[in-house]
Tab-separated table of C-alpha atoms in Angstrom:
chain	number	residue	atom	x	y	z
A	96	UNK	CA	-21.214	60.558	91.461
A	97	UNK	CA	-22.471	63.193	93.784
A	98	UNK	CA	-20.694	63.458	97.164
A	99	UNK	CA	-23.985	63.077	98.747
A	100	UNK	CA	-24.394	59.090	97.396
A	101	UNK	CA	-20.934	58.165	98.999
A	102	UNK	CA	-21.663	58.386	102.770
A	103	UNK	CA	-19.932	56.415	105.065
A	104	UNK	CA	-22.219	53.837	106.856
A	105	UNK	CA	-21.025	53.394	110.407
A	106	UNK	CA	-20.535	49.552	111.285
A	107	UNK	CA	-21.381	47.603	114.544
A	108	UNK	CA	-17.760	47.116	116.462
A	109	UNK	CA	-19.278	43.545	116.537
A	110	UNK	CA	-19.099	43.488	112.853
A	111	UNK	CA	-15.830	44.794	113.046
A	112	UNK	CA	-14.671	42.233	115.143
A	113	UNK	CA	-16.178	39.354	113.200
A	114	UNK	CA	-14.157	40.244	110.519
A	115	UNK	CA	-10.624	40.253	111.924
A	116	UNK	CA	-11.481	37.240	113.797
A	117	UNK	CA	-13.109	35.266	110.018
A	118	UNK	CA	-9.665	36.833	108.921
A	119	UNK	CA	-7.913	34.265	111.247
A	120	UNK	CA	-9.327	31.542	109.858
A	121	UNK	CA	-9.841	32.704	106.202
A	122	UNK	CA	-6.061	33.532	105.971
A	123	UNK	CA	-4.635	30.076	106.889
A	124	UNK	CA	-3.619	31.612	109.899
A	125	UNK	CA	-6.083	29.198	111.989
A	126	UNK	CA	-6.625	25.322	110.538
A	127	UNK	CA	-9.353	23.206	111.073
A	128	UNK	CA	-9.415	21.560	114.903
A	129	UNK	CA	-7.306	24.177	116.154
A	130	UNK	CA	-8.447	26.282	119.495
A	131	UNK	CA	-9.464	29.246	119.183
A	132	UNK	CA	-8.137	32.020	121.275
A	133	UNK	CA	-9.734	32.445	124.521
A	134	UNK	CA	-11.661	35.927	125.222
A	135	UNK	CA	-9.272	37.548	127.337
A	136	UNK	CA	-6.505	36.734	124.499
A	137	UNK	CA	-8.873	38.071	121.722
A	138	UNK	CA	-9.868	41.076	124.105
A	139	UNK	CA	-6.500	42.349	124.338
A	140	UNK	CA	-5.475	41.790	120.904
A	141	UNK	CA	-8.083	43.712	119.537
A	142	UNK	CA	-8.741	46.247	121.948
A	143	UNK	CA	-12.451	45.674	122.594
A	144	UNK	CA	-14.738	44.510	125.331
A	145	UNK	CA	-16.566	40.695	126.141
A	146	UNK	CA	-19.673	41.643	124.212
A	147	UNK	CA	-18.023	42.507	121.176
A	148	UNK	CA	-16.093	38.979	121.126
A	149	UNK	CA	-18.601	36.837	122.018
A	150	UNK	CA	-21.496	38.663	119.995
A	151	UNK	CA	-18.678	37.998	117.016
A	152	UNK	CA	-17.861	34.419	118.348
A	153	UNK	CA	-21.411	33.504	117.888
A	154	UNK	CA	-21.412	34.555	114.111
A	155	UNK	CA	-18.754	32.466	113.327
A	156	UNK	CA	-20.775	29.367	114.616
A	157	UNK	CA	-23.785	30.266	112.751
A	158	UNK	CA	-21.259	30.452	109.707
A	159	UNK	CA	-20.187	27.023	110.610
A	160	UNK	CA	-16.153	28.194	110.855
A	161	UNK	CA	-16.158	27.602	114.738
A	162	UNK	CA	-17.681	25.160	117.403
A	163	UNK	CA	-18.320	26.447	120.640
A	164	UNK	CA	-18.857	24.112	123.513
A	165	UNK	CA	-19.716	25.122	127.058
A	166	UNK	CA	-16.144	24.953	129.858
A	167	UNK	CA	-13.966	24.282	126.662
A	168	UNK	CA	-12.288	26.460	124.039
A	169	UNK	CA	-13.621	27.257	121.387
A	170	UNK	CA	-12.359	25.324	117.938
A	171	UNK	CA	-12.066	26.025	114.362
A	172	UNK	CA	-14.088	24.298	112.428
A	173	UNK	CA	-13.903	22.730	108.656
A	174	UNK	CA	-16.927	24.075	106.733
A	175	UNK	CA	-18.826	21.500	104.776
A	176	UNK	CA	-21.815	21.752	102.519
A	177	UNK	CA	-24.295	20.588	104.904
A	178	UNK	CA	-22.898	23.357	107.609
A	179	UNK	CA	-23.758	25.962	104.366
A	180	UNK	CA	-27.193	24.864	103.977
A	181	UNK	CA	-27.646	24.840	107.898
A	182	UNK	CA	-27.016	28.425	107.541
A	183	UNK	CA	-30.417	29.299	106.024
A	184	UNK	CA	-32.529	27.362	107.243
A	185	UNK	CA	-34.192	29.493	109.741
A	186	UNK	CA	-34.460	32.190	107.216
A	187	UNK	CA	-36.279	29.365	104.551
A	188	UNK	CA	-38.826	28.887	108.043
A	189	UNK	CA	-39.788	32.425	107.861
A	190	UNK	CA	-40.320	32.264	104.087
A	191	UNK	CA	-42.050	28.971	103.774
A	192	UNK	CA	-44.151	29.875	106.817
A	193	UNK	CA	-45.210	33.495	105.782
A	194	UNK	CA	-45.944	32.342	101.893
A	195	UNK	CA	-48.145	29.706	100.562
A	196	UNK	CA	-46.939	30.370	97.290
A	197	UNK	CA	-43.026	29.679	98.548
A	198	UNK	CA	-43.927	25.812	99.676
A	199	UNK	CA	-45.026	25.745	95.813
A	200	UNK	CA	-42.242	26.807	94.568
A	201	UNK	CA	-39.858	24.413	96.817
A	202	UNK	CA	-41.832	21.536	95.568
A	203	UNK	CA	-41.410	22.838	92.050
A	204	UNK	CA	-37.747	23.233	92.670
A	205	UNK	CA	-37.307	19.909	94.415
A	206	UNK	CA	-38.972	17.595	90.991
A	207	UNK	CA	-36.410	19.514	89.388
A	208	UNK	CA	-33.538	18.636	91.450
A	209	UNK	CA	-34.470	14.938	92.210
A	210	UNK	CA	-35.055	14.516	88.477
A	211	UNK	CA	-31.569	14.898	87.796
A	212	UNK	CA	-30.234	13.147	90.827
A	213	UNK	CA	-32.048	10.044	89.549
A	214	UNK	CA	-30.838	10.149	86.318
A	215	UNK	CA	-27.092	10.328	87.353
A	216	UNK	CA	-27.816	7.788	90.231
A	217	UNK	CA	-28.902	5.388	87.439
A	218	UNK	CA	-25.849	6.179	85.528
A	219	UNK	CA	-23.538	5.575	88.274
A	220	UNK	CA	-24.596	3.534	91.256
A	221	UNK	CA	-22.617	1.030	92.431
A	222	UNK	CA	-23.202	-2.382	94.365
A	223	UNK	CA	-22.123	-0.193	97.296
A	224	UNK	CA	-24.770	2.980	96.682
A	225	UNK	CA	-27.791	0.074	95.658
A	226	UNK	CA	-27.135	-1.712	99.652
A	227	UNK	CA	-27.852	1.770	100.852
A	228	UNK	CA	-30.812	2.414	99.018
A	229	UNK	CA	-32.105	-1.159	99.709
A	230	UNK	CA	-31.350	-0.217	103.784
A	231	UNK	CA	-33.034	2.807	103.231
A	232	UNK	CA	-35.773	1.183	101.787
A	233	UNK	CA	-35.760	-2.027	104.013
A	234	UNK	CA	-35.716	0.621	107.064
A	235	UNK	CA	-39.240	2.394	105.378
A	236	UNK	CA	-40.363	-0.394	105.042
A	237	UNK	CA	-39.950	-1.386	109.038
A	238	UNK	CA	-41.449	1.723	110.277
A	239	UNK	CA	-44.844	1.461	108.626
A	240	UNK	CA	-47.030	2.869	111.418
A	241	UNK	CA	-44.360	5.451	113.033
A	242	UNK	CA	-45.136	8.156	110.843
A	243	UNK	CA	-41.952	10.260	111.690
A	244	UNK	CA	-39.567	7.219	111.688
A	245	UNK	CA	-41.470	6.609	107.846
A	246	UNK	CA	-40.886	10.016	106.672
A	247	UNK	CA	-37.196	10.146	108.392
A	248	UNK	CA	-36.671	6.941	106.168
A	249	UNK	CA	-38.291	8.373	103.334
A	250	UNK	CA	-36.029	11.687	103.440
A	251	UNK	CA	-32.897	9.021	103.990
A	252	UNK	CA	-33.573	7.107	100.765
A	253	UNK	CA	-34.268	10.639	98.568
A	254	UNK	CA	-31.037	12.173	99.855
A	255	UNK	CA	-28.527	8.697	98.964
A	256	UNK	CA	-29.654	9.138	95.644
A	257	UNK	CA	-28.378	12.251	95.126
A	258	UNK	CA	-24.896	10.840	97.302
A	259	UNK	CA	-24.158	8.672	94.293
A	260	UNK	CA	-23.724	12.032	92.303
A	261	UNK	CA	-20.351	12.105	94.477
A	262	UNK	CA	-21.323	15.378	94.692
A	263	UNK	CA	-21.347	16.505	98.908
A	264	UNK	CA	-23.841	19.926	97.817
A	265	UNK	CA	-25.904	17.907	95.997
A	266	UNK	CA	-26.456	15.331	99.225
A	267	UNK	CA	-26.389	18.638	101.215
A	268	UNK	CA	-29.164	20.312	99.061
A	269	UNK	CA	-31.186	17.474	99.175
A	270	UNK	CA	-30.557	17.237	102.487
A	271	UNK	CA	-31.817	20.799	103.391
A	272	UNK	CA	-34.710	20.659	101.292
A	273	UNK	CA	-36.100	17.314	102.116
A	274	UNK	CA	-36.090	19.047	105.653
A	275	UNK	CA	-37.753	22.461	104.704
A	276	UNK	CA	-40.185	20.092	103.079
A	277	UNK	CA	-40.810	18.009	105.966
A	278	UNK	CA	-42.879	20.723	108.291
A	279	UNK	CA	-45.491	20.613	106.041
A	280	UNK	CA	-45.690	16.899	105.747
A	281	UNK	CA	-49.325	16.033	106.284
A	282	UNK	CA	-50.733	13.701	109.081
A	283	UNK	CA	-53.023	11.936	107.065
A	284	UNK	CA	-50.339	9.593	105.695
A	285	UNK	CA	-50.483	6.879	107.902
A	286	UNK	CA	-53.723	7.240	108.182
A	287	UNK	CA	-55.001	6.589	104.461
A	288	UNK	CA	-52.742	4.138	103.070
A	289	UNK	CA	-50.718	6.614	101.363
A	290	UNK	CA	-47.322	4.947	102.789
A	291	UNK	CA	-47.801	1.624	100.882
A	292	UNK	CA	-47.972	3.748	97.502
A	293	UNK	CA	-44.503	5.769	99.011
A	294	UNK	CA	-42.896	2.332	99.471
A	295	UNK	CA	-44.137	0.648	96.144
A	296	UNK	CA	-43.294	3.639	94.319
A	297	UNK	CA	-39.611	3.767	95.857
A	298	UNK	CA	-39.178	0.371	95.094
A	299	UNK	CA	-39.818	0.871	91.680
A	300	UNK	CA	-37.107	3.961	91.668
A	301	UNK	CA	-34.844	1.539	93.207
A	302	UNK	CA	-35.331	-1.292	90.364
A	303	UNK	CA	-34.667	1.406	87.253
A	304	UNK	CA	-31.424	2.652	89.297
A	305	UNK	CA	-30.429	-1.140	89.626
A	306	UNK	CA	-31.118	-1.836	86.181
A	307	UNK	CA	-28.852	1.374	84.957
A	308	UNK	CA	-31.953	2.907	83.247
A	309	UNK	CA	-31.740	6.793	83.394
A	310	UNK	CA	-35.243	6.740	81.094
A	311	UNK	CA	-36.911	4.786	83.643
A	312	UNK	CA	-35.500	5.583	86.857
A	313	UNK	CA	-36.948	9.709	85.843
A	314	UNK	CA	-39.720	8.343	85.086
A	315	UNK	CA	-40.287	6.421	88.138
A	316	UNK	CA	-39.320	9.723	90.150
A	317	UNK	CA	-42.082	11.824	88.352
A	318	UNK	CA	-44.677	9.231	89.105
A	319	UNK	CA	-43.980	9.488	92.801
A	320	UNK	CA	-43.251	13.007	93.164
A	321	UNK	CA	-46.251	14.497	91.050
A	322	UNK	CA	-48.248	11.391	93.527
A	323	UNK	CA	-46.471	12.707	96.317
A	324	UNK	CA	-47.136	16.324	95.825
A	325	UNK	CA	-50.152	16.936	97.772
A	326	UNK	CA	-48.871	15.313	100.898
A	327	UNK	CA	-47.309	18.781	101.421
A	328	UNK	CA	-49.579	21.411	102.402
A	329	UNK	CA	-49.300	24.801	104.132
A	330	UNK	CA	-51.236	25.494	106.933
A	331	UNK	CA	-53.165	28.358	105.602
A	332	UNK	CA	-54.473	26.038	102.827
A	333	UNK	CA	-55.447	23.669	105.159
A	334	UNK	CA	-57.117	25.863	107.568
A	335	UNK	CA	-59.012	27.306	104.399
């Protein structure tokens, strides 16, 4: 390879820092719910200024491996599959906003994912996953007219079914999606009825998971996500 190709790409001394302090936790060194150093300790151990520590210190929060509460130390924290998701979600904002082709894609993507999650969810729910689902449903049903309470229901009853997986990134996926999803929720479903079909058609999903039907219970899903589709719409279609 020619010399020229193997420059050396100067790093930010934040970046730097970020690393020997990800190291601290990564290793073992640091566990889960222990504090953190404080600044002054970190400053002198490493050799750097404030900026440096607390530019770094603020990674590792967005990474989900520390929490940071104002007048306390800082903590380590246990990553989880939800914190992972949480990680990207501003970036899927900027895509979902800038492209009208992306929110296609994510719905394409989501039929896919729920499809399975029902299938398994028929497979293996237990009298303990179908009370959820029925509170889930039961709670829907009680917020007919509150169109955010409806769709945080809605959301709720889409993301238990893929808990029964046992699976914590499947729950967290459908978690994060369900939520990228939800900005583009139109307004018009209260308005036109639309929520009696939601609640009738999750009923339905409900029965075929109840009943141990993977056949059904997919087919139930595709009825009221290809339904369902259209409630999502990005603004530049709707402005068009």
């Amino acid at each position: 390879m020619p010399l020229t190709d193997q420059r050396i790409v100067r790093r930010k001394l934040s970046d730097e820092v970020f690393d020997r302090l990800k190291a601290l936790i990564t290793s073992g060194e640091l566990q889960p719910g222990d504090p953190f150093p404080s600044e002054r300790e970190l400053m002198d151990r490493l050799g750097v200024g404030r900026p440096a520590i607390r530019e770094a210190m603020q990674q590792l929060s967005i990474f989900g491996l520390l929490t940071i509460s104002h007048g306390e130390r800082a903590r380590v924290r246990q990553p989880t599959a939800r914190s992972i998701f949480q990680q990207v979600d501003d970036a899927a904002s900027v895509l979902l906003s800038s492209s009208p082709a992306s929110l296609e894609h994510l719905k394409e993507a989501r039929r896919f994912f729920e499809l399975g999650m029902v299938r398994q969810a028929a497979q293996k729910a237990d009298a303990q996953a179908v009370a959820g689902l029925q509170e889930a449903l039961a709670r829907q049903r009680a917020s007919l007219g509150d169109a955010d309470a409806f769709i945080n229901a809605d959301m709720q009853f889409h993301t238990r079914i893929a808990a029964i997986s046992g699976n914590p990134l499947f729950e967290a996926m459908s978690e994060a999606m369900l939520g990228w999803l939800k900005q583009y929720h139109t307004d018009l479903l209260i308005w036109t009825g639309k929520e009696n079909y939601t609640l009738s058609e999750h009923e339905d999903i409900l029965n075929r998971i109840i009943a141990h039907d993977p056949d059904g219970a997919e087919q139930a899903m595709v009825r009221h996500l290809d339904r369902s589709a259209s409630l999502y719409v990005h603004q530049t279609a709707a402005s068009a």
